[in-house]
Coordinates of C-alpha atoms in Angstrom, one line a residue:
X1 CA 0.7 21.6 -34.7
X2 CA -1.5 23.3 -37.4
X3 CA -5.1 23.2 -37.5
X4 CA -5.0 21.4 -40.7
X5 CA -2.9 18.8 -39.4
X6 CA -5.0 18.2 -36.2
X7 CA -8.3 18.0 -38.3
X8 CA -6.5 15.4 -40.5
X9 CA -5.4 13.5 -37.2
X10 CA -8.9 13.5 -35.9
X11 CA -10.7 12.4 -38.9
X12 CA -8.1 9.5 -39.3
X13 CA -8.7 8.6 -35.6
X14 CA -12.5 8.7 -36.2
X15 CA -12.3 6.6 -39.3
X16 CA -10.1 3.9 -37.8
X17 CA -10.4 3.7 -33.9
X18 CA -14.1 3.9 -33.1
X19 CA -15.1 1.4 -35.8
X20 CA -12.3 -0.9 -34.8
X21 CA -13.4 -0.6 -31.1
X22 CA -17.1 -1.5 -32.4
X23 CA -15.6 -4.6 -34.3
X24 CA -13.8 -5.6 -31.0
X25 CA -16.9 -5.5 -28.8
X26 CA -18.9 -7.1 -31.6
X27 CA -16.4 -10.1 -31.8
X28 CA -15.5 -10.4 -28.1
X29 CA -19.0 -10.8 -26.6
X30 CA -18.4 -14.7 -25.6
X31 CA -15.2 -13.6 -23.9
X32 CA -17.1 -11.0 -21.9
X33 CA -19.8 -13.5 -21.1
X34 CA -17.2 -16.0 -19.7
X35 CA -14.6 -13.9 -18.3
X36 CA -16.1 -10.5 -17.6
X37 CA -15.0 -10.3 -14.0
X38 CA -11.3 -11.1 -15.0
X39 CA -11.4 -8.7 -17.9
X40 CA -12.6 -6.0 -15.7
X41 CA -10.1 -6.8 -12.9
X42 CA -7.1 -6.5 -15.5
X43 CA -8.8 -3.2 -17.0
X44 CA -9.0 -1.9 -13.3
X45 CA -5.3 -2.8 -12.8
X46 CA -4.0 -1.1 -16.0
X47 CA -6.1 2.0 -15.2
X48 CA -4.4 2.2 -11.8
X49 CA -1.0 1.8 -13.3
X50 CA -1.9 4.5 -16.0
X51 CA -2.2 7.0 -13.2
X52 CA 1.5 7.1 -12.7
X53 CA 3.1 8.3 -16.1
X54 CA 6.8 9.2 -15.7
X55 CA 7.2 12.8 -17.3
X56 CA 10.4 13.0 -19.4
X57 CA 10.5 16.5 -20.8
X58 CA 8.0 16.6 -23.5
X59 CA 7.0 12.7 -23.3
X60 CA 5.0 10.8 -20.7
X61 CA 6.3 7.3 -20.3
X62 CA 3.5 4.8 -19.4
X63 CA 4.8 1.6 -18.0
X64 CA 2.1 -0.9 -18.5
X65 CA 3.5 -3.1 -21.0
X66 CA 3.6 -6.1 -18.9
X67 CA 0.0 -5.8 -17.8
X68 CA -1.0 -5.3 -21.6
X69 CA 1.2 -8.5 -22.2
X70 CA -0.7 -10.5 -19.6
X71 CA -3.9 -9.7 -21.2
X72 CA -2.8 -10.4 -24.7
X73 CA -1.6 -14.0 -23.6
X74 CA -4.9 -14.8 -22.0
X75 CA -7.6 -12.9 -23.9
X76 CA -6.1 -12.4 -27.2
X77 CA -5.4 -9.2 -29.6
X78 CA -8.8 -7.6 -29.6
X79 CA -9.2 -7.5 -25.6
X80 CA -5.5 -6.2 -25.4
X81 CA -6.4 -3.3 -28.0
X82 CA -9.5 -2.4 -25.9
X83 CA -7.8 -2.2 -22.6
X84 CA -5.0 -0.5 -24.0
X85 CA -6.9 2.3 -25.6
X86 CA -8.7 2.7 -22.0
X87 CA -5.4 3.1 -20.3
X88 CA -4.3 5.7 -22.8
X89 CA -7.4 7.6 -22.0
X90 CA -6.9 7.1 -18.4
X91 CA -3.4 8.6 -18.6
X92 CA -4.3 11.7 -20.6
X93 CA -7.1 12.2 -17.9
X94 CA -4.4 12.0 -15.3
X95 CA -2.2 14.6 -17.0
X96 CA -5.3 17.0 -17.3
X97 CA -4.4 17.9 -20.9
X98 CA -5.6 21.2 -22.2
X99 CA -7.8 22.0 -25.2
X100 CA -4.6 22.9 -26.8
X101 CA -3.2 19.4 -26.3
X102 CA -6.3 17.4 -27.4
X103 CA -4.6 16.2 -30.3
X104 CA -2.6 13.9 -27.9
X105 CA -5.8 11.8 -27.8
X106 CA -5.8 10.8 -31.6
X107 CA -2.0 10.4 -31.7
X108 CA -1.7 8.2 -28.9
X109 CA -4.8 6.1 -29.8
X110 CA -3.2 5.5 -33.2
X111 CA 0.1 5.0 -32.0
X112 CA -0.8 2.0 -29.6
X113 CA -3.2 0.6 -32.2
X114 CA -0.6 0.2 -34.5
X115 CA 2.0 -1.0 -31.9
X116 CA -0.5 -3.7 -30.8
X117 CA -1.2 -4.9 -34.4
X118 CA 2.5 -5.0 -35.4
X119 CA 3.6 -6.8 -32.2
X120 CA 0.8 -9.3 -32.4
X121 CA 1.4 -10.1 -36.0
X122 CA 4.8 -10.8 -35.3
X123 CA 4.1 -12.9 -32.4
X124 CA 1.8 -15.1 -34.4
X125 CA 4.0 -15.2 -37.0
X126 CA 7.0 -16.8 -35.0
X127 CA 4.5 -19.4 -33.7
X128 CA 3.0 -17.7 -30.6
X129 CA -0.7 -18.8 -29.5
X130 CA -2.9 -17.0 -26.9
X131 CA -5.9 -18.0 -24.9
X132 CA -4.0 -19.4 -21.9
X133 CA -0.5 -19.2 -20.5
X134 CA 1.2 -21.5 -17.9
X135 CA 4.5 -22.2 -16.3
X136 CA 5.0 -25.2 -18.7
X137 CA 4.6 -22.8 -21.6
X138 CA 7.4 -20.7 -20.9
X139 CA 10.0 -22.4 -22.9
X140 CA 8.1 -22.9 -26.0
X141 CA 6.8 -19.4 -25.8
X142 CA 10.0 -17.5 -25.0
X143 CA 10.8 -16.4 -28.4
X144 CA 7.2 -15.3 -29.5
X145 CA 7.0 -13.5 -26.1
X146 CA 10.5 -11.9 -26.7
X147 CA 9.6 -10.9 -30.2
X148 CA 6.3 -9.3 -29.1
X149 CA 8.0 -7.5 -26.2
X150 CA 10.9 -6.1 -28.4
X151 CA 8.4 -5.1 -31.2
X152 CA 6.1 -3.5 -29.0
X153 CA 9.1 -1.4 -27.5
X154 CA 10.7 -0.5 -30.7
X155 CA 7.6 0.1 -32.7
X156 CA 6.3 2.4 -30.0
X157 CA 9.2 4.5 -29.8
X158 CA 9.7 4.8 -33.5
X159 CA 6.2 6.1 -33.9
X160 CA 6.4 8.2 -31.1
X161 CA 9.7 9.9 -32.5
X162 CA 8.2 10.4 -35.9
X163 CA 5.1 12.1 -34.6
X164 CA 7.3 14.3 -32.5
X165 CA 9.5 15.0 -35.4
X166 CA 7.2 15.6 -38.3
X167 CA 3.5 16.1 -37.0
X168 CA 4.6 18.3 -33.9
X169 CA 7.8 19.8 -35.6
X170 CA 10.0 19.0 -32.6
X171 CA 13.3 18.9 -34.6
X172 CA 15.2 18.8 -31.3
X173 CA 14.0 15.5 -30.2
X174 CA 16.3 12.3 -30.4
X175 CA 15.3 8.6 -30.8
X176 CA 17.6 7.6 -28.3
X177 CA 16.7 10.3 -25.5
X178 CA 16.0 10.0 -22.0
X179 CA 12.4 8.7 -22.6
X180 CA 13.8 5.9 -24.6
X181 CA 15.9 4.8 -21.8
X182 CA 13.1 4.9 -19.2
X183 CA 11.0 3.0 -21.7
X184 CA 13.5 0.3 -21.6
X185 CA 14.0 0.1 -17.9
X186 CA 10.1 0.3 -17.3
X187 CA 9.7 -2.5 -20.2
X188 CA 12.3 -4.8 -18.6
X189 CA 10.8 -4.8 -14.9
X190 CA 7.2 -4.5 -15.8
X191 CA 7.3 -7.2 -18.4
X192 CA 8.8 -9.6 -15.9
X193 CA 6.0 -8.9 -13.4
X194 CA 3.4 -9.2 -16.3
X195 CA 4.7 -12.7 -17.1
X196 CA 4.3 -13.5 -13.4
X197 CA 0.7 -12.0 -13.6
X198 CA -0.1 -14.2 -16.5
X199 CA 1.2 -17.4 -15.0
X200 CA -0.5 -16.9 -11.7
X201 CA -3.8 -15.9 -13.6
X202 CA -3.7 -19.4 -15.0
X203 CA -3.5 -20.7 -11.6
X204 CA -5.9 -18.8 -9.3
X205 CA -8.0 -16.8 -11.7
X206 CA -8.9 -13.0 -11.2
X207 CA -7.5 -13.2 -7.8
X208 CA -4.1 -13.1 -9.4
X209 CA -5.0 -9.3 -10.2
X210 CA -5.3 -8.5 -6.5
X211 CA -2.2 -10.5 -5.5
X212 CA 0.3 -8.9 -8.0
X213 CA -1.6 -5.5 -7.9
X214 CA 0.4 -4.2 -5.0
X215 CA 3.8 -5.1 -6.2
X216 CA 3.0 -3.8 -9.9
X217 CA 1.8 -0.3 -8.5
X218 CA 5.0 -0.5 -6.1
X219 CA 7.1 -0.8 -9.0
X220 CA 5.5 2.0 -10.9
X221 CA 5.8 4.3 -7.7
X222 CA 9.4 3.2 -7.3
X223 CA 10.4 4.2 -10.8
X224 CA 8.5 7.4 -10.9
X225 CA 10.0 8.5 -7.6
X226 CA 13.5 7.4 -8.8
X227 CA 13.0 9.4 -11.9
X228 CA 12.0 12.5 -10.1
X229 CA 15.3 12.3 -7.8
X230 CA 17.4 11.5 -10.8
X231 CA 15.8 14.5 -12.5
X232 CA 16.3 16.7 -9.5
X233 CA 20.0 15.6 -9.3
X234 CA 20.8 16.2 -13.0
X235 CA 19.2 19.7 -12.6
X236 CA 21.2 20.5 -9.7
X237 CA 24.4 19.5 -11.5
X238 CA 23.5 21.7 -14.5
X239 CA 22.8 24.6 -12.0
X240 CA 26.1 24.0 -10.4
X241 CA 27.7 24.1 -13.9
X242 CA 25.7 27.4 -14.7
X243 CA 26.9 28.9 -11.4
X244 CA 30.6 28.2 -12.4
X245 CA 30.3 29.8 -15.6
X246 CA 28.5 32.9 -14.8
X247 CA 31.0 33.5 -12.1
X248 CA 33.6 33.4 -14.9
X249 CA 31.7 35.9 -16.9
X250 CA 32.3 39.7 -16.8
X251 CA 29.7 41.1 -19.3
X252 CA 26.1 41.5 -18.4
X253 CA 25.0 40.4 -21.7
X254 CA 26.8 37.2 -21.8
X255 CA 25.5 36.3 -18.4
X256 CA 22.0 36.8 -19.6
X257 CA 22.6 34.8 -22.8
X258 CA 24.1 32.0 -20.7
X259 CA 21.0 32.0 -18.4
X260 CA 18.4 31.8 -21.4
X261 CA 20.5 29.0 -22.9
X262 CA 20.6 27.0 -19.4
X263 CA 16.8 27.6 -19.0
X264 CA 16.1 26.4 -22.5
X265 CA 18.0 23.2 -22.0
X266 CA 16.8 22.2 -18.2
X267 CA 13.2 23.4 -18.2
X268 CA 10.3 22.4 -20.6
X269 CA 9.8 26.1 -21.2
X270 CA 8.1 27.3 -24.5
X271 CA 8.5 30.9 -23.4
X272 CA 11.0 32.7 -21.1
X273 CA 10.7 36.3 -19.7
X274 CA 13.2 38.1 -17.8
X275 CA 12.2 41.4 -16.0
X276 CA 14.4 43.9 -14.1
X277 CA 12.8 46.1 -11.4
X278 CA 12.7 49.6 -12.4
X279 CA 10.7 51.1 -9.7
X280 CA 9.1 49.7 -6.6
X281 CA 6.3 47.8 -8.5
X282 CA 7.3 48.3 -11.8
X283 CA 9.2 46.0 -14.2
X284 CA 11.4 46.5 -17.2
X285 CA 11.9 43.6 -19.8
X286 CA 15.5 42.5 -20.3
X287 CA 14.6 39.3 -22.3
X288 CA 11.5 37.7 -24.0
X289 CA 11.1 35.0 -26.2
X290 CA 10.3 35.8 -29.9
X291 CA 6.9 34.3 -29.7
X292 CA 5.7 36.9 -27.3
X293 CA 4.2 40.3 -27.7
X294 CA 7.1 42.7 -26.6
X295 CA 4.7 45.8 -26.9
X296 CA 2.2 44.4 -24.7
X297 CA 4.6 43.0 -21.9
X298 CA 6.8 46.2 -21.7
X299 CA 5.5 46.7 -18.2
X300 CA 5.5 43.1 -17.2
X301 CA 2.7 40.5 -16.8
X302 CA 0.4 39.9 -13.9
X303 CA 2.1 36.7 -12.6
X304 CA 5.6 38.4 -12.8
X305 CA 4.2 41.4 -10.9
X306 CA 2.7 39.4 -8.3
X307 CA 6.1 37.7 -7.8
X308 CA 7.7 40.9 -7.6
X309 CA 5.1 42.1 -4.8
X310 CA 5.1 38.9 -2.7
X311 CA 8.9 38.2 -2.9
X312 CA 7.8 34.5 -3.3
X313 CA 8.3 32.0 -6.3
X314 CA 5.2 30.4 -7.6
X315 CA 4.1 27.1 -9.5
X316 CA 0.9 27.0 -11.5
X317 CA 0.0 23.7 -13.1
X318 CA -3.1 25.0 -15.1
X319 CA -4.6 28.6 -16.3
X320 CA -7.3 28.2 -13.6
X321 CA -4.8 28.8 -10.9
X322 CA -3.1 32.1 -12.1
X323 CA -5.9 33.6 -14.6
X324 CA -7.2 36.1 -12.0
X325 CA -3.6 37.5 -11.9
X326 CA -3.7 38.1 -15.7
X327 CA -6.4 40.5 -15.9
X328 CA -5.0 41.9 -19.1
X329 CA -4.9 38.3 -20.7
X330 CA -1.2 39.1 -21.5
X331 CA -0.2 35.2 -21.1
X332 CA -3.1 33.9 -23.0
X333 CA -2.6 30.4 -24.6
X334 CA -0.3 29.3 -21.6
X335 CA -1.3 26.7 -18.9
X336 CA 1.8 26.0 -16.9
X337 CA 3.8 28.9 -15.3
X338 CA 6.7 29.1 -12.9
X339 CA 8.3 32.3 -11.8
X340 CA 10.9 33.4 -9.1
X341 CA 12.3 36.5 -7.8
X342 CA 16.0 37.5 -8.3
X343 CA 17.0 38.6 -4.7
X344 CA 20.3 40.5 -3.8
X345 CA 20.7 41.9 -0.3
X346 CA 17.3 41.4 0.6
X347 CA 15.9 43.3 -2.2
X348 CA 14.3 42.0 -5.4
X349 CA 16.1 43.0 -8.4
X350 CA 14.4 41.1 -11.2
X351 CA 11.9 38.3 -12.0
X352 CA 12.2 35.3 -14.2
X353 CA 8.7 33.7 -15.5
X354 CA 8.8 30.6 -17.6
X355 CA 5.5 29.3 -19.3
X356 CA 4.3 26.3 -21.4
X357 CA 1.1 25.7 -23.2
X358 CA 0.5 22.4 -21.6
X359 CA -0.9 21.7 -18.3
X360 CA 1.3 20.1 -15.5
X361 CA 4.6 21.0 -17.4
X362 CA 6.6 22.0 -14.5
X363 CA 7.0 20.2 -11.3
X364 CA 8.0 21.3 -7.7
X365 CA 11.8 20.3 -8.5
X366 CA 11.7 22.9 -11.4
X367 CA 10.3 25.6 -9.0
X368 CA 13.0 24.9 -6.4
X369 CA 16.0 24.8 -9.1
X370 CA 14.5 28.1 -10.8
X371 CA 14.8 29.7 -7.2
X372 CA 18.6 28.7 -7.2
X373 CA 19.2 30.0 -10.8
X374 CA 17.5 33.2 -10.0
X375 CA 20.0 33.8 -7.0
X376 CA 23.1 32.9 -9.1
X377 CA 21.8 35.3 -11.8
X378 CA 21.1 38.1 -9.5
X379 CA 24.7 38.0 -7.9
X380 CA 26.3 37.4 -11.2
X381 CA 24.7 40.4 -12.9
X382 CA 25.4 42.7 -9.8
X383 CA 29.1 41.5 -9.9
X384 CA 29.4 42.2 -13.6
X385 CA 27.8 45.6 -13.3
X386 CA 30.2 46.5 -10.4
X387 CA 33.3 45.4 -12.5
X388 CA 32.0 47.3 -15.4
X389 CA 31.4 50.5 -13.4
X390 CA 34.7 50.3 -11.6
X391 CA 36.4 49.7 -15.0
X392 CA 34.4 52.8 -16.4
X393 CA 35.3 54.9 -13.3
X394 CA 39.2 54.1 -14.1
X395 CA 38.9 54.8 -17.6
X396 CA 36.3 57.7 -17.9
X397 CA 36.1 61.3 -16.6
X398 CA 33.2 61.3 -14.0
X399 CA 32.0 64.7 -15.1
X400 CA 32.0 64.3 -19.0
X401 CA 31.8 60.5 -19.4
X402 CA 34.8 60.8 -22.0
X403 CA 38.0 58.7 -21.5
X404 CA 40.2 60.2 -19.0
X405 CA 43.8 61.1 -20.1
X406 CA 45.4 58.1 -17.9
X407 CA 43.5 55.5 -20.3
X408 CA 43.9 57.5 -23.2
X409 CA 47.8 57.2 -22.8
X410 CA 47.2 53.6 -22.5
X411 CA 45.5 53.5 -25.9
X412 CA 48.3 55.6 -27.5
X413 CA 50.6 52.8 -26.5
X414 CA 48.8 50.8 -29.0
X415 CA 49.5 53.1 -31.8
X416 CA 53.2 52.8 -31.5
X417 CA 53.5 50.4 -34.7
X418 CA 50.6 52.2 -36.6
X419 CA 51.7 54.3 -39.7
X420 CA 49.0 56.6 -40.2
X421 CA 47.0 58.3 -37.6
X422 CA 46.2 61.9 -36.3
X423 CA 45.5 63.7 -33.0
X424 CA 43.3 66.8 -32.6
X425 CA 43.8 69.1 -29.1
X426 CA 41.0 71.3 -28.3
X427 CA 41.3 74.2 -25.8
X428 CA 38.2 76.4 -24.9
X429 CA 38.9 80.0 -25.2
X430 CA 38.4 82.2 -22.1
X431 CA 36.9 79.5 -20.1
X432 CA 38.1 81.1 -16.8
X433 CA 35.9 83.8 -17.5
X434 CA 32.8 81.4 -17.5
X435 CA 33.8 80.4 -14.2
X436 CA 34.1 83.9 -12.8
X437 CA 31.1 85.0 -14.4
X438 CA 28.6 82.2 -13.7
X439 CA 30.5 80.1 -11.1
X440 CA 32.2 76.7 -11.5
X441 CA 29.0 74.8 -11.8
X442 CA 28.0 76.4 -14.9
X443 CA 31.8 75.9 -16.0
X444 CA 31.1 72.2 -15.6
X445 CA 27.8 72.3 -17.4
X446 CA 29.8 73.9 -20.5
X447 CA 32.4 71.0 -20.3
X448 CA 29.6 68.4 -20.3
X449 CA 27.9 70.3 -23.3
X450 CA 31.3 70.3 -25.2
X451 CA 31.8 66.5 -24.4
X452 CA 28.4 65.9 -26.2
X453 CA 29.2 68.1 -29.2
X454 CA 32.6 66.3 -29.6
X455 CA 31.1 62.9 -29.4
X456 CA 28.2 63.6 -31.8
X457 CA 30.6 65.4 -34.2
X458 CA 33.3 62.7 -34.4
X459 CA 30.9 59.7 -34.0
X460 CA 32.7 56.4 -34.8
X461 CA 35.5 58.2 -36.7
X462 CA 37.6 58.8 -33.7
X463 CA 38.2 58.3 -30.1
X464 CA 37.3 61.3 -27.7
X465 CA 39.1 61.9 -24.4
X466 CA 39.4 64.8 -21.9
X467 CA 43.0 66.0 -21.8
X468 CA 42.4 68.0 -18.6
X469 CA 40.8 71.2 -17.4
X470 CA 39.1 72.6 -20.5
X471 CA 41.2 70.6 -23.0
X472 CA 39.9 67.9 -24.9
X473 CA 41.8 65.3 -27.4
X474 CA 40.5 63.2 -30.3
X475 CA 42.5 60.3 -31.7
X476 CA 41.9 59.5 -35.4
X477 CA 43.0 56.0 -36.7
X478 CA 44.1 55.7 -40.4
X479 CA 43.7 59.5 -41.0
X480 CA 45.9 61.9 -43.1
X481 CA 46.6 65.3 -41.8
X482 CA 44.3 67.2 -44.2
X483 CA 41.5 64.9 -42.9
X484 CA 42.1 65.5 -39.3
X485 CA 42.1 69.3 -40.1
X486 CA 38.5 68.9 -41.8
X487 CA 37.5 67.3 -38.6
X488 CA 38.9 70.0 -36.3
X489 CA 37.4 72.6 -38.4
X490 CA 34.0 70.6 -38.0
X491 CA 34.4 70.8 -34.2
X492 CA 35.2 74.3 -34.3
X493 CA 32.1 75.3 -36.1
X494 CA 29.9 73.1 -34.1
X495 CA 31.3 74.8 -30.6
X496 CA 31.0 78.3 -32.3
X497 CA 27.7 78.0 -33.2
X498 CA 26.2 76.4 -30.0
X499 CA 24.4 78.2 -27.6
X500 CA 25.3 76.9 -24.2
X501 CA 23.0 76.7 -21.3
X502 CA 24.2 78.0 -18.0
X503 CA 22.9 79.0 -14.6
X504 CA 24.0 82.5 -13.4
X505 CA 24.8 81.0 -9.8
X506 CA 26.7 84.1 -8.7
X507 CA 23.6 86.4 -9.0
X508 CA 19.9 84.9 -9.0
X509 CA 20.6 81.3 -10.5
X510 CA 18.7 82.4 -13.8
X511 CA 19.2 80.3 -17.1
X512 CA 21.2 81.9 -19.6
X513 CA 22.5 81.2 -23.1
X514 CA 26.2 82.0 -23.9
X515 CA 28.7 81.3 -26.7
X516 CA 32.3 80.1 -26.5
X517 CA 34.7 79.3 -28.9
X518 CA 37.8 76.9 -29.2
X519 CA 41.3 76.8 -30.4
X520 CA 42.4 73.8 -32.0
X521 CA 45.6 72.0 -33.1
X522 CA 46.2 69.1 -35.3
X523 CA 49.1 66.7 -36.1
X524 CA 49.7 63.5 -37.7
X525 CA 52.5 60.9 -37.6
X526 CA 55.1 62.1 -40.1
X527 CA 58.0 59.6 -39.8
X528 CA 58.6 55.9 -38.6
X529 CA 60.4 57.3 -35.5
X530 CA 58.0 59.6 -34.3
X531 CA 56.0 58.1 -31.4
X532 CA 52.3 58.8 -30.4
X533 CA 53.2 61.1 -27.4
X534 CA 55.4 63.1 -29.8
X535 CA 52.3 63.7 -32.2
X536 CA 50.2 64.6 -29.3
X537 CA 52.8 67.3 -28.2
X538 CA 53.0 68.6 -31.9
X539 CA 49.1 69.0 -32.0
X540 CA 49.2 70.7 -28.6
X541 CA 52.0 73.0 -29.7
X542 CA 50.0 73.6 -33.1
X543 CA 47.1 74.6 -30.9
X544 CA 48.9 77.1 -28.6
X545 CA 51.1 78.6 -31.3
X546 CA 49.1 78.4 -34.3
X547 CA 45.6 79.0 -33.0
X548 CA 45.6 80.7 -29.4
X549 CA 48.5 83.1 -29.9
X550 CA 47.1 84.2 -33.5
X551 CA 43.5 85.2 -32.3
X552 CA 41.9 82.2 -30.9
X553 CA 38.9 80.3 -32.5
X554 CA 41.1 78.8 -35.2
X555 CA 42.3 75.4 -36.4
X556 CA 46.0 75.1 -36.9
X557 CA 48.1 72.0 -38.0
X558 CA 51.8 71.0 -37.2
X559 CA 53.8 70.8 -40.5

């Protein structure tokens, strides 16, 4: 939320809520004089209930509707508003909100004030009365109580949704989300308990608070525990789904994208960092959320490095717990952090770190689930890299990195139906003398440097492969013969003008610069019946007859 919006929100709250509270105190002195112990008892009960908020992603469900209903029925609207405001502050204190989240005080204060006023207005409009409530009044008060309860529930959720959507800019929220469902469940259970509390208070006084307090708190605890278990079960289902999907993925980038997408769905993370171990205690960033300073975090942050060094996951619910690890202040503005190592064969290969600007954003279940995802990720990435390396080894020359001829022939089969393409064959001149003079390792060095020249010269205009020995081949798609000849000439000049670095391994091993040349043959498809292999043979023939046998260091074309 922008500073301007926060300022407007605080001004609105200061103009409305404190004066209203003062008005309440001024106009309820008679109630305090006669029922102060009962009011304090109800206030204590609702404060205890407020200590057990149910966290649903970005929303805290506070199940005290039933108690506020009992207070409303016996002491009226003004006392209910006062006690509800106290309950809100108690919940926010329990959540240990950071200075970044202080705007939640005016937001919740105004929402519940509007909810109390709207619910009471409709309650009185349909004939409801307050001041006392007995068992005998259940029938005549059924409709007003139902209207009050439904209005309180719907209006509270509607205002909360509007605040999330417009004030906080959380466009991904839905009105009928998980928090709405939990509000409905808690409202049903707690309202029934609240009605029992209201009727019992009429019979035995403030002792009713003590009698019903334990069941009410028990209901809150059961709802909270059930929600956490349900959340953990749902998280594990999503983790299992993630595991199946990454195992079906063969590309590392696809796996990482899937991982980021899964983390965004199941964790309340505002920033995601994924680092790969580079050296023993060094990290290299693989992914960072756009809001982060990629330059400052190029070698990792203190929390991620701590996880790398210890090999254990961490859960921090406030900045005070981890600020000693962040000496460079790279994660400033955040409060909650969870981080876990990706372990493969007892070695840490990566670190995942999730952050949130709110306190207590992550729970212990989030930490455990992140550990599981981290293991899935490390296995999937290593498998994908192994498959990619195996594929590369089967397709590429181990020395030059160019495609080998076996793979090159597979590609040629795809050119059977193409009408226009050309092939360039390159053979290094007097290459045997390089091996005989400087040694075979120097010969290999020359082949590697030639491969680099071909790749840089051809770029994206064609496909370069190693034909065998000191021969190379270039496949040019949709290129006429004269254009292929120009490519061959560019390659010839590039090789001729290059000083190749070799080691004189047969003498003293000194570094030397040598020049070599190449004979090149070019051919293109000239008829529909001509196959790619035939075009290759024509280019090879042009190289031998037209270039090699006519003095070398030439480009010849097959006509």
